[in-house]
Tab-separated table of N, CA and C in Angstrom:
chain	number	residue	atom	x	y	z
A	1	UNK	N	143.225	126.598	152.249
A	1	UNK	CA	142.805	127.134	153.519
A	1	UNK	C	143.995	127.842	154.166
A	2	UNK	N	143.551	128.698	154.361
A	2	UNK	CA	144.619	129.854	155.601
A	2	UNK	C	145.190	129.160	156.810
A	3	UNK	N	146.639	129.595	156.953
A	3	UNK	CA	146.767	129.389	158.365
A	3	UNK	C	146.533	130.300	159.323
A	4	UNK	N	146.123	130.164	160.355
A	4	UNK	CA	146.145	131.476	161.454
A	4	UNK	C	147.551	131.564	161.926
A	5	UNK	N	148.286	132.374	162.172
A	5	UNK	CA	149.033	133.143	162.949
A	5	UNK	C	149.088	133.412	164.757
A	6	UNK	N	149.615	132.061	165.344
A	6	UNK	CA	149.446	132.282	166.536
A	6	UNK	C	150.712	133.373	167.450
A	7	UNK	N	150.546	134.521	167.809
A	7	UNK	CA	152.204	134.367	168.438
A	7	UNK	C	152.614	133.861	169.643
A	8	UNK	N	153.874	133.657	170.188
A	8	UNK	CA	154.303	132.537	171.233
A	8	UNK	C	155.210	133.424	171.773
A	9	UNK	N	155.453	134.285	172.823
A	9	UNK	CA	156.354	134.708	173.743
A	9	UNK	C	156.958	133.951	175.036
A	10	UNK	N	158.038	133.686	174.827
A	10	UNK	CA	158.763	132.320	175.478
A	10	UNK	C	159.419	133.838	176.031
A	11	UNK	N	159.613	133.895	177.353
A	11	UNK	CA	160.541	134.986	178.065
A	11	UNK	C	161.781	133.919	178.382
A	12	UNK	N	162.167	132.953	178.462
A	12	UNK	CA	163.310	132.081	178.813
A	12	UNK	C	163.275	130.903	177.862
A	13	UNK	N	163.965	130.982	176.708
A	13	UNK	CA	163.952	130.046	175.973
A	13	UNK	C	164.704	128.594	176.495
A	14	UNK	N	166.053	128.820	177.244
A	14	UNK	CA	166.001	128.183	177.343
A	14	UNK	C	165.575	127.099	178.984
A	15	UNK	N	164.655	127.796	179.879
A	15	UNK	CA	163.636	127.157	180.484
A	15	UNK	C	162.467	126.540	179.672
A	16	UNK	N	162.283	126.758	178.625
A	16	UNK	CA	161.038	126.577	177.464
A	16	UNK	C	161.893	124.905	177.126
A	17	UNK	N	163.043	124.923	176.590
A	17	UNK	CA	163.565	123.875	176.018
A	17	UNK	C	163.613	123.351	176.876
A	18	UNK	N	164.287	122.889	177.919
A	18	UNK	CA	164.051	122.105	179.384
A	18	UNK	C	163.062	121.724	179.283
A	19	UNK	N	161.809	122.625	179.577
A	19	UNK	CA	160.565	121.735	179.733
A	19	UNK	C	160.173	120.763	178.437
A	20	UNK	N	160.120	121.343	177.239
A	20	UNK	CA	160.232	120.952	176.325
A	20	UNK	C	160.838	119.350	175.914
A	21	UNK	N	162.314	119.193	176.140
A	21	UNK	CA	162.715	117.948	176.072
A	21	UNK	C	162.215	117.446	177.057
A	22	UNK	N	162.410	117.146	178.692
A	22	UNK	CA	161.506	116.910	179.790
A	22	UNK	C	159.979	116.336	178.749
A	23	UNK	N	159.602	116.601	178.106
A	23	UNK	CA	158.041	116.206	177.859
A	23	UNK	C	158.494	115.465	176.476
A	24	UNK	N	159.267	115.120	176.380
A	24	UNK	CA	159.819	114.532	174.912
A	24	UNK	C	160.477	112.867	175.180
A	25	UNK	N	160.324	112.642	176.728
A	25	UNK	CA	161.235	111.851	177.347
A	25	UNK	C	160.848	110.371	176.747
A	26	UNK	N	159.754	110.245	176.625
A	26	UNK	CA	158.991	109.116	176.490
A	26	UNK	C	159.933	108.801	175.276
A	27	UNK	N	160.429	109.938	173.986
A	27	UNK	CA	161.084	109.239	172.876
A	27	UNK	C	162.004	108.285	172.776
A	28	UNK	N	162.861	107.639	171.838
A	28	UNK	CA	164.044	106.839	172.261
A	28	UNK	C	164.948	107.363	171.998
A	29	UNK	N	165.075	109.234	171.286
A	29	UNK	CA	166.445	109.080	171.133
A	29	UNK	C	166.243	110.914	171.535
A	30	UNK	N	166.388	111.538	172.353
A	30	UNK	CA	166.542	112.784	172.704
A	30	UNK	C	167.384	113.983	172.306
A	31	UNK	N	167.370	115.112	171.664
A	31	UNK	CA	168.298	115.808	171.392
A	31	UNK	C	168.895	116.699	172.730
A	32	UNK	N	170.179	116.968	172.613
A	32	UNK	CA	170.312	117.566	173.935
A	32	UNK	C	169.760	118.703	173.980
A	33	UNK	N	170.093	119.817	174.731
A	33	UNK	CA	169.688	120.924	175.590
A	33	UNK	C	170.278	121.740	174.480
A	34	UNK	N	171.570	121.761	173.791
A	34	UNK	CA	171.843	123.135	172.812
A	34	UNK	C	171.075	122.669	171.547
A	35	UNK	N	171.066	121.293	171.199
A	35	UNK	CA	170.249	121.381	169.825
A	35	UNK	C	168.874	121.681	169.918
A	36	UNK	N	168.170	121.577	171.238
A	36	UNK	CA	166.893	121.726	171.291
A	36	UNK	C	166.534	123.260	171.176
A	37	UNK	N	167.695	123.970	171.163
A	37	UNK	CA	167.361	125.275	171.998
A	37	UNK	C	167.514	125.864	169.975
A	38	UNK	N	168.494	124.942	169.379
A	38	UNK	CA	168.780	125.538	168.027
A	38	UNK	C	167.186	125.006	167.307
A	39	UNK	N	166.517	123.975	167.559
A	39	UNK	CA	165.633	123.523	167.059
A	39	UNK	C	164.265	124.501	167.285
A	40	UNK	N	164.006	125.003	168.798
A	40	UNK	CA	163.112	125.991	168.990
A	40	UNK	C	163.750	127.324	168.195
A	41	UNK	N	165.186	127.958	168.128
A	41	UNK	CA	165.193	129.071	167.675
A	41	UNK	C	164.758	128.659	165.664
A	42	UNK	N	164.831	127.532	165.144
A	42	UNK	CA	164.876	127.469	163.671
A	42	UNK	C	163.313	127.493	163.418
A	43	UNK	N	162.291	127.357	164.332
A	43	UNK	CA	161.073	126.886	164.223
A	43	UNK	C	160.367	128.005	164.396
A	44	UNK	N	160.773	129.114	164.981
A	44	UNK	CA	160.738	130.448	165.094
A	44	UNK	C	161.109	131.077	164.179
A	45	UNK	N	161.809	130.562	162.521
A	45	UNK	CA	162.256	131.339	162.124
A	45	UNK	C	164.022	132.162	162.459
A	46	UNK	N	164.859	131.804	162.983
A	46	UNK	CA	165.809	132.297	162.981
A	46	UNK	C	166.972	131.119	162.886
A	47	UNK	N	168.040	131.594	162.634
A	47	UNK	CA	169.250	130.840	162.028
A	47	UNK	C	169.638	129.793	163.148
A	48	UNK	N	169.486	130.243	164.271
A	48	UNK	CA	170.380	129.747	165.388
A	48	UNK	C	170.108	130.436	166.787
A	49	UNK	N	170.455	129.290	168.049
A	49	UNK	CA	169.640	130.288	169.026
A	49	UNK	C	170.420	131.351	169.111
A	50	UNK	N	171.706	131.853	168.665
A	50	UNK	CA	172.295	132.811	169.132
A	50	UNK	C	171.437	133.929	167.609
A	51	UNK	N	171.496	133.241	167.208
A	51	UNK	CA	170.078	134.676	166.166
A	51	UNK	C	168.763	134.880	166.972
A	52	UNK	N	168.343	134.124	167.595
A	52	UNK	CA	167.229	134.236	167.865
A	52	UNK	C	167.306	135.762	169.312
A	53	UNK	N	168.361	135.054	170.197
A	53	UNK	CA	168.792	136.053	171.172
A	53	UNK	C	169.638	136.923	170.823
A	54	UNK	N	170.164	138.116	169.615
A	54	UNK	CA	170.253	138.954	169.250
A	54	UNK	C	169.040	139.544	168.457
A	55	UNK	N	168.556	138.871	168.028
A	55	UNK	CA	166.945	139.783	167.440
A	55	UNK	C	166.281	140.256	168.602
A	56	UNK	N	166.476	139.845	170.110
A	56	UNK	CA	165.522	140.438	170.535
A	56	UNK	C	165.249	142.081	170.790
A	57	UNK	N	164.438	142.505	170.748
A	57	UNK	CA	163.939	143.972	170.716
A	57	UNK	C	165.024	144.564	172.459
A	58	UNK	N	165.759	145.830	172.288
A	58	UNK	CA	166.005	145.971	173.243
A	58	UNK	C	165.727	146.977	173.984
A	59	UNK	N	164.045	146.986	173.551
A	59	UNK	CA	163.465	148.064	174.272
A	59	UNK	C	161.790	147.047	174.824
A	60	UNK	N	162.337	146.072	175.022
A	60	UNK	CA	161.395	145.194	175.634
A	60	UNK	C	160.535	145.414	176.594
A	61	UNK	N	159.413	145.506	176.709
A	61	UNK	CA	158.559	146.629	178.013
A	61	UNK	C	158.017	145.053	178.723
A	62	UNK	N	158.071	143.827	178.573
A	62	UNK	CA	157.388	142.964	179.226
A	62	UNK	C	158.081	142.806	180.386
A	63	UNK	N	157.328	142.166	181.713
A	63	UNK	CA	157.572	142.393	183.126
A	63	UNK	C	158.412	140.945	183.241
A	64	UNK	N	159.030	141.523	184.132
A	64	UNK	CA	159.498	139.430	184.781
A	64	UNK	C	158.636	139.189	185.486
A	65	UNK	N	157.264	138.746	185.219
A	65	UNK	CA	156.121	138.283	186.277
A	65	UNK	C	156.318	136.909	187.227
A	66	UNK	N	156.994	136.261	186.796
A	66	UNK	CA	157.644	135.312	188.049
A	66	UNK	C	158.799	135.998	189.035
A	67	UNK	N	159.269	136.785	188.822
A	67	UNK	CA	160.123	137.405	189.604
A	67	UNK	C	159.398	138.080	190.471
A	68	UNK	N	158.187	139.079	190.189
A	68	UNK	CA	157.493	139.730	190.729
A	68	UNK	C	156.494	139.239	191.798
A	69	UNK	N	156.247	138.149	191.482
A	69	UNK	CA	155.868	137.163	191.601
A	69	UNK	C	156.213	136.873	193.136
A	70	UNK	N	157.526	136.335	193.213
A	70	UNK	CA	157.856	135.979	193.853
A	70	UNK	C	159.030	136.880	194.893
A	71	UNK	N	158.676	138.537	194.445
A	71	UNK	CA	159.427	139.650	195.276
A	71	UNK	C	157.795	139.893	195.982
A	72	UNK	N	157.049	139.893	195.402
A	72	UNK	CA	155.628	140.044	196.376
A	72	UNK	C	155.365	138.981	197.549
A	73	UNK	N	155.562	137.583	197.299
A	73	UNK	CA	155.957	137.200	198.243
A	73	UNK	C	156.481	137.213	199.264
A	74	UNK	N	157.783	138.175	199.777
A	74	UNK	CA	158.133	138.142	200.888
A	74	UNK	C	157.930	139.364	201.748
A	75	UNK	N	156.972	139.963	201.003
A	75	UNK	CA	156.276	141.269	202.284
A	75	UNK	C	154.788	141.000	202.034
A	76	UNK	N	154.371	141.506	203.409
A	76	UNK	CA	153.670	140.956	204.071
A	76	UNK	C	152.514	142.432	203.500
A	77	UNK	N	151.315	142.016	203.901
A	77	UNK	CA	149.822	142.435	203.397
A	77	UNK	C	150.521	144.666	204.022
A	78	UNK	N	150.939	144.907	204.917
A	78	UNK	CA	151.505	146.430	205.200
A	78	UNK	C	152.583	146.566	204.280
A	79	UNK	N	153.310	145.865	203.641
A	79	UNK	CA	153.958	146.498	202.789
A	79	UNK	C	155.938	146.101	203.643
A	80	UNK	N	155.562	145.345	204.426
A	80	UNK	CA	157.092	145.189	205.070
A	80	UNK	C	157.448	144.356	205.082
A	81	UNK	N	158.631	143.792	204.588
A	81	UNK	CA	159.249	142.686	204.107
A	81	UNK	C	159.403	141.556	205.466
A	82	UNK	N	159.448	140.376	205.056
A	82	UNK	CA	159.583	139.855	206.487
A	82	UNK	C	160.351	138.635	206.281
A	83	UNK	N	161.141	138.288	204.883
A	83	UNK	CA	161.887	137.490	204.624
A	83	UNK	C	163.039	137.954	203.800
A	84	UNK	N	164.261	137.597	203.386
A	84	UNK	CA	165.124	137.635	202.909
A	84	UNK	C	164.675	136.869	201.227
A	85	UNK	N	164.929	137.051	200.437
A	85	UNK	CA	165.017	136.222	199.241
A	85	UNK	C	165.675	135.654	198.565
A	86	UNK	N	165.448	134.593	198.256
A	86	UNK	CA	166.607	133.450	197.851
A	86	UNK	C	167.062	133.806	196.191
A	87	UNK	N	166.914	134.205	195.899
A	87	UNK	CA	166.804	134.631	193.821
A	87	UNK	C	168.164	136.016	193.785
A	88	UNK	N	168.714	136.009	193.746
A	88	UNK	CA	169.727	137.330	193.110
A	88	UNK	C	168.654	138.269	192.484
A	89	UNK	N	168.285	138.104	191.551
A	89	UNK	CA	167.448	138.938	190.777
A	89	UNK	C	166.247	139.531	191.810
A	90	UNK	N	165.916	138.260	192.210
A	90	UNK	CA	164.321	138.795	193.487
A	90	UNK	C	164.973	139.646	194.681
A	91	UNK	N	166.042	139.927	195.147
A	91	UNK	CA	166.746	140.733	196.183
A	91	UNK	C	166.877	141.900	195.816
A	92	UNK	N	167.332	141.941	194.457
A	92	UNK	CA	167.851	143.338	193.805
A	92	UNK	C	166.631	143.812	193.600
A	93	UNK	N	165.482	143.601	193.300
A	93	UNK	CA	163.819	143.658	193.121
A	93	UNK	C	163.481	144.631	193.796
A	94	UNK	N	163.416	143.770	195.253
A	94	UNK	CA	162.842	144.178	196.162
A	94	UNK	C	163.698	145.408	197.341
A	95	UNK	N	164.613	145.069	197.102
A	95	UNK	CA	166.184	146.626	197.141
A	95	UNK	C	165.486	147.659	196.552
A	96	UNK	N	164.281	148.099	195.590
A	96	UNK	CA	164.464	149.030	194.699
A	96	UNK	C	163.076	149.737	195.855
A	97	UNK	N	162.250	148.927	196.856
A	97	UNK	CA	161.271	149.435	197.699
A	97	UNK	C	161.865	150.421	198.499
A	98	UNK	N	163.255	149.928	199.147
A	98	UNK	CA	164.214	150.655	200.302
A	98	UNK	C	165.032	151.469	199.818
A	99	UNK	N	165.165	151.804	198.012
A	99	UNK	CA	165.583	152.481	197.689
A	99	UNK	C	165.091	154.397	197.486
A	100	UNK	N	163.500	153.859	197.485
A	100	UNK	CA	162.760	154.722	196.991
A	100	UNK	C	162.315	155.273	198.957
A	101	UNK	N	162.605	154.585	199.356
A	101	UNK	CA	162.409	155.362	201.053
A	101	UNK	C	163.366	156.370	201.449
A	102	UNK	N	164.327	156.167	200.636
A	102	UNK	CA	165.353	157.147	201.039
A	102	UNK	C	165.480	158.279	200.403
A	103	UNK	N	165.898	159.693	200.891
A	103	UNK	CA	165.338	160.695	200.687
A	103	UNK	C	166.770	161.227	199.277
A	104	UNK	N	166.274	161.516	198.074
A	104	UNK	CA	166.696	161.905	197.104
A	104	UNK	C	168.545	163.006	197.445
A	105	UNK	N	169.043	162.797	196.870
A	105	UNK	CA	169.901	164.235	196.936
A	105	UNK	C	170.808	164.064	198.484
A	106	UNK	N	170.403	163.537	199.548
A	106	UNK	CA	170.723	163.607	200.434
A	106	UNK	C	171.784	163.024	201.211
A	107	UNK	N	172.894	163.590	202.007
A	107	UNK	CA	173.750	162.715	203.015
A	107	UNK	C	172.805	161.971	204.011
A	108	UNK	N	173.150	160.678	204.157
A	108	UNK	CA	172.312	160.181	205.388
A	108	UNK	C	173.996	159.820	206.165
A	109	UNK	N	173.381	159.459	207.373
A	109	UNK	CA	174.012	158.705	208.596
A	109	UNK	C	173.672	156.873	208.270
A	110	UNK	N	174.372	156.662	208.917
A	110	UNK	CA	174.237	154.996	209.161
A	110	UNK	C	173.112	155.054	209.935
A	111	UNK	N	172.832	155.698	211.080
A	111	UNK	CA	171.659	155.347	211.561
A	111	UNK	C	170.264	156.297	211.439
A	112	UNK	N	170.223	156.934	210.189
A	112	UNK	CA	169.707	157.330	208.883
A	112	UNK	C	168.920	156.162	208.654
A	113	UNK	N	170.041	155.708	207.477
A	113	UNK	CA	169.631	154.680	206.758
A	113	UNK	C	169.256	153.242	207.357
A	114	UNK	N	169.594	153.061	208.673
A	114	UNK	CA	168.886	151.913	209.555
A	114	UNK	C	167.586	152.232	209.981
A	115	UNK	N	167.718	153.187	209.926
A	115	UNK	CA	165.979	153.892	210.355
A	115	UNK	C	164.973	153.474	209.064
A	116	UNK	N	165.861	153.872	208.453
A	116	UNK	CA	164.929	153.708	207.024
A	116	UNK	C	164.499	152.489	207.181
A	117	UNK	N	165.813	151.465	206.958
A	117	UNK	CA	165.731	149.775	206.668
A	117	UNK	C	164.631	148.942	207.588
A	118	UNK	N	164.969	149.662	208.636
A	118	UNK	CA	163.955	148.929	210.318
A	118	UNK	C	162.766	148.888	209.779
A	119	UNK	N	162.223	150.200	209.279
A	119	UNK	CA	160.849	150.675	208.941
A	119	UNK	C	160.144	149.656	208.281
A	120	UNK	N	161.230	149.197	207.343
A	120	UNK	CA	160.304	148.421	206.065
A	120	UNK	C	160.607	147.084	206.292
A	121	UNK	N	161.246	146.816	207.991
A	121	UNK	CA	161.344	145.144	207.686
A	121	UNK	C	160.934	144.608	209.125
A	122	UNK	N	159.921	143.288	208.965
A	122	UNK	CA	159.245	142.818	210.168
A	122	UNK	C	160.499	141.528	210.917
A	123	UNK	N	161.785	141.281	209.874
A	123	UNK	CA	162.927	140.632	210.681
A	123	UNK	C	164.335	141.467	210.995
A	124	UNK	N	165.063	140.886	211.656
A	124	UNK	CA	165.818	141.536	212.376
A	124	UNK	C	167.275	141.148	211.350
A	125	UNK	N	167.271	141.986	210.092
A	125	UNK	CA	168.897	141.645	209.795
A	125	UNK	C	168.500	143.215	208.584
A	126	UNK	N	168.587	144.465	209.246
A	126	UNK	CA	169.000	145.336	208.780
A	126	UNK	C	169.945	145.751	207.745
A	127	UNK	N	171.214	145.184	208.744
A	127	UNK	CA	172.673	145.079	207.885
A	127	UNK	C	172.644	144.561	206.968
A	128	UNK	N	172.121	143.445	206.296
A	128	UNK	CA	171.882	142.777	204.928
A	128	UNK	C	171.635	143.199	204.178
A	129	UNK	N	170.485	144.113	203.827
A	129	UNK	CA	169.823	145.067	203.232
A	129	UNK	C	170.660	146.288	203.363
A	130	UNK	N	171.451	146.819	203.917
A	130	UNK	CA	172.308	148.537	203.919
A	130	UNK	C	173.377	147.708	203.119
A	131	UNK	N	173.926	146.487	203.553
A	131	UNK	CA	175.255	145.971	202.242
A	131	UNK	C	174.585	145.678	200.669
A	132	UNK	N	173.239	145.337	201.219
A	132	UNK	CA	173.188	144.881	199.641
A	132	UNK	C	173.067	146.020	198.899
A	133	UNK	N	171.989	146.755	199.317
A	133	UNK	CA	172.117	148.033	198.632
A	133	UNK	C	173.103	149.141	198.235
A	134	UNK	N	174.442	148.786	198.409
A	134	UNK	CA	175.732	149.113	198.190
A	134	UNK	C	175.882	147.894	196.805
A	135	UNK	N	175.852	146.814	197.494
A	135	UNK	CA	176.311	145.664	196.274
A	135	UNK	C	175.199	146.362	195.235
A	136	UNK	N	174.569	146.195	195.414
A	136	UNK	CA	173.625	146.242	193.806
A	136	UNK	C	173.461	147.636	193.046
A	137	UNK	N	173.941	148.681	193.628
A	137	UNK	CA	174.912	149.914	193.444
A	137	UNK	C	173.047	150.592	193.434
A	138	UNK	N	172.225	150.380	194.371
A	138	UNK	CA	171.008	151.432	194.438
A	138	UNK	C	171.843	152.693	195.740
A	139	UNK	N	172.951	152.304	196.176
A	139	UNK	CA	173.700	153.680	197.553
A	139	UNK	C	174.893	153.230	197.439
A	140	UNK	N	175.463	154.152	198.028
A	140	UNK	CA	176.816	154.138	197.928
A	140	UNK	C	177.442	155.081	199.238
A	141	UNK	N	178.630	154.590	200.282
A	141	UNK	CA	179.128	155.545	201.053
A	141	UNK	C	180.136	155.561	201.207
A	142	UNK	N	180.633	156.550	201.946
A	142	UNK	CA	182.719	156.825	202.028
A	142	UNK	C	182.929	155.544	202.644
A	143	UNK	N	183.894	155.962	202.053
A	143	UNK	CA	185.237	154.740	202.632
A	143	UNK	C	185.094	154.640	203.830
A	144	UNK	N	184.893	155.500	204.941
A	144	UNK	CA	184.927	155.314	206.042
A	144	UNK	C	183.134	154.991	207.024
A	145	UNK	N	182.870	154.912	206.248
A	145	UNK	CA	180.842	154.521	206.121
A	145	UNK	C	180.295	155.271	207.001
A	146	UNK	N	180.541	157.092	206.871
A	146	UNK	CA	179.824	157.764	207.810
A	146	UNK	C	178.907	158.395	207.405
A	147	UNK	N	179.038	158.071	205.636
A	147	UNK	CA	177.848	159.043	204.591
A	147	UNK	C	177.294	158.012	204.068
A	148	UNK	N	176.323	158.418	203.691
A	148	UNK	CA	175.396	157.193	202.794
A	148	UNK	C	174.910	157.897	201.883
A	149	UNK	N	174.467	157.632	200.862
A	149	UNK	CA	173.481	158.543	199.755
A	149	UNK	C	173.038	157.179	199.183
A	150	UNK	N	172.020	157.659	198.598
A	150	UNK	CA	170.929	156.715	197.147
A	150	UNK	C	171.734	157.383	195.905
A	151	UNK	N	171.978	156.000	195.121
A	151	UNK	CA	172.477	156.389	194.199
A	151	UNK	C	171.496	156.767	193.172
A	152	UNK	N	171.013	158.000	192.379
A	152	UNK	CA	170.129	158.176	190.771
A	152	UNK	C	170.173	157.979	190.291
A	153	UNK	N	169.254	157.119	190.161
A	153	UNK	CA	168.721	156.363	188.501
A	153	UNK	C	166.792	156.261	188.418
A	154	UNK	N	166.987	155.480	187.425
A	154	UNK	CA	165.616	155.320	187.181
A	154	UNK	C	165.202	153.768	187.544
A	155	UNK	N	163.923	153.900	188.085
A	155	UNK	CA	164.015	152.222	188.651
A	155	UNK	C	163.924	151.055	187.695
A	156	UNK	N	163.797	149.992	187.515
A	156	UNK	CA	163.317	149.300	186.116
A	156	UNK	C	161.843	149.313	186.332
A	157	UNK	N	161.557	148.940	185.405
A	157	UNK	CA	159.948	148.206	185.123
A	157	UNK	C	159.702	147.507	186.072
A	158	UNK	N	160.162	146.586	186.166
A	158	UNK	CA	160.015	145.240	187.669
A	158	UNK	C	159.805	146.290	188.768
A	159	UNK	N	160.637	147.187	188.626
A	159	UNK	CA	160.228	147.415	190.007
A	159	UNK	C	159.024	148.763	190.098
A	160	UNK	N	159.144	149.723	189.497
A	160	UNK	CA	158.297	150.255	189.222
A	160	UNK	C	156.681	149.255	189.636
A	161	UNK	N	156.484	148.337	189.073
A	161	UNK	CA	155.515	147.686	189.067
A	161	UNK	C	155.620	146.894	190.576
A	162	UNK	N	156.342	146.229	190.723
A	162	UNK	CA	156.445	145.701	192.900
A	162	UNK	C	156.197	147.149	193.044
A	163	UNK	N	156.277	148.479	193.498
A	163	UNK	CA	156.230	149.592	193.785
A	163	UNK	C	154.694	149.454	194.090
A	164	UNK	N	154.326	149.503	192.851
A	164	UNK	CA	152.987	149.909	192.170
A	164	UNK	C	152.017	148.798	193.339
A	165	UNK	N	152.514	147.726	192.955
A	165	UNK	CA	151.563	146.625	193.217
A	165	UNK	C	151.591	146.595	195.105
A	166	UNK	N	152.816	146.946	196.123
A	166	UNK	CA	152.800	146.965	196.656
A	166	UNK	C	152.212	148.119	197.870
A	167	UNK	N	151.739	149.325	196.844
A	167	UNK	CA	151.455	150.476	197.239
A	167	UNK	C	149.238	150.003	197.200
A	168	UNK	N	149.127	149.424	196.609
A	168	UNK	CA	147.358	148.638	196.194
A	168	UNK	C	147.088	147.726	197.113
A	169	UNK	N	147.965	147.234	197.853
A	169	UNK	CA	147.541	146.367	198.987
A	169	UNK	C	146.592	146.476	199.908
C-alpha cells in the first residue's frame, strides 16, 4: 500500500519545536531545544537544522500572517492607527502605511511629514513614528532635520498585503 504525501510548512521551526517538546512533557526523559530542532530538521529529510535553514527557497512568496495579523490590529476600522506596537517586526510593518503617504521624489518639511503622521494616527505621539521611520531606513533627513524625503524601495509582501487589506476595510 502507498503512502500519501502530506506537505508540512512550519514558517518558525524553531517555535514548532517549542511547542513540540512542550507537548512531549508528559515523557521521562526530554530532548532539549537544539536536538529537537535537529530531530524535526532529520525527519524532514535534511542533515541538520542548519541544512534545513539553508535549503530554504530564497524567493519565498509566503506572508508572515501572524505578523499581519497582528499589524491589523492596531488600526482601527478608517484605516488609522491608534496604538503603538509592541513586535519590532509589527512596527516596521505598519511604518510601510506612513511610508506610502508620503509623496515620492520629494523634499518635505518636518511639519510636512507631521502632517502626514497626524493624518494616519488617532494617538498623540507623532514623533515616534517620524524617528522610527528614519530607524527602519523607510526616510531619511539632513543632519540638521530640515529635509525629510521617503527613502525608494519596494515594499515587502507583508506589507504590500497590510496595504491591501487595510485599503478593503
Amino acid at each position: 500500500m502507498s503512502q500519501d504525501v502530506i506537505p508540512l510548512y512550519v514558517a518558525d521551526v524553531s517555535a514548532f519545536t517549542k511547542t513540540l517538546r512542550k507537548s512531549l512533557s508528559e515523557q521521562d526523559k526530554l530532548p532539549g531545544h537544539a536536538a529537537m530542532l535537529a530531530l524535526v530538521a532529520k525527519a524532514a529529510g535534511f542533515q541538520n537544522h542548519q541544512h534545513l535553514k539553508a535549503a530554504k527557497p530564497a524567493d519565498d512568496t509566503t506572508l508572515d500572517e501572524l505578523a499581519l495579523k497582528r499589524a491589523l490590529r492596531v488600526f482601527d476600522e478608517t484605516g488609522r492607527m491608534f496604538r503603538w506596537p509592541k513586535w519590532t517586526k509589527v512596527q516596521g510593518l505598519c511604518l510601510w502605511t506612513f511610508w506610502a503617504r508620503m509623496p515620492a521624489h520629494k523634499d518635505l518639511t518636518e511639519k510636512d511629514v507631521n502632517a502626514i503622521l497626524i493624518d494616519g494616527l488617532s494617538f498623540d505621539d507623532h514623533v515616534l513614528l517620524r524617528r522610527s521611520l528614519i530607524d527602519h531606513k523607510l526616510a531619511e533627513r539632513t543632519i540638521d532635520g530640515r529635509v525629510y524625503r521617503r527613502i525608494e524601495q519596494r515594499p515587502t509582501p507583508e506589507a504590500l498585503a497590510l496595504m491591501k487589506r487595510l485599503k478593503e476595510r
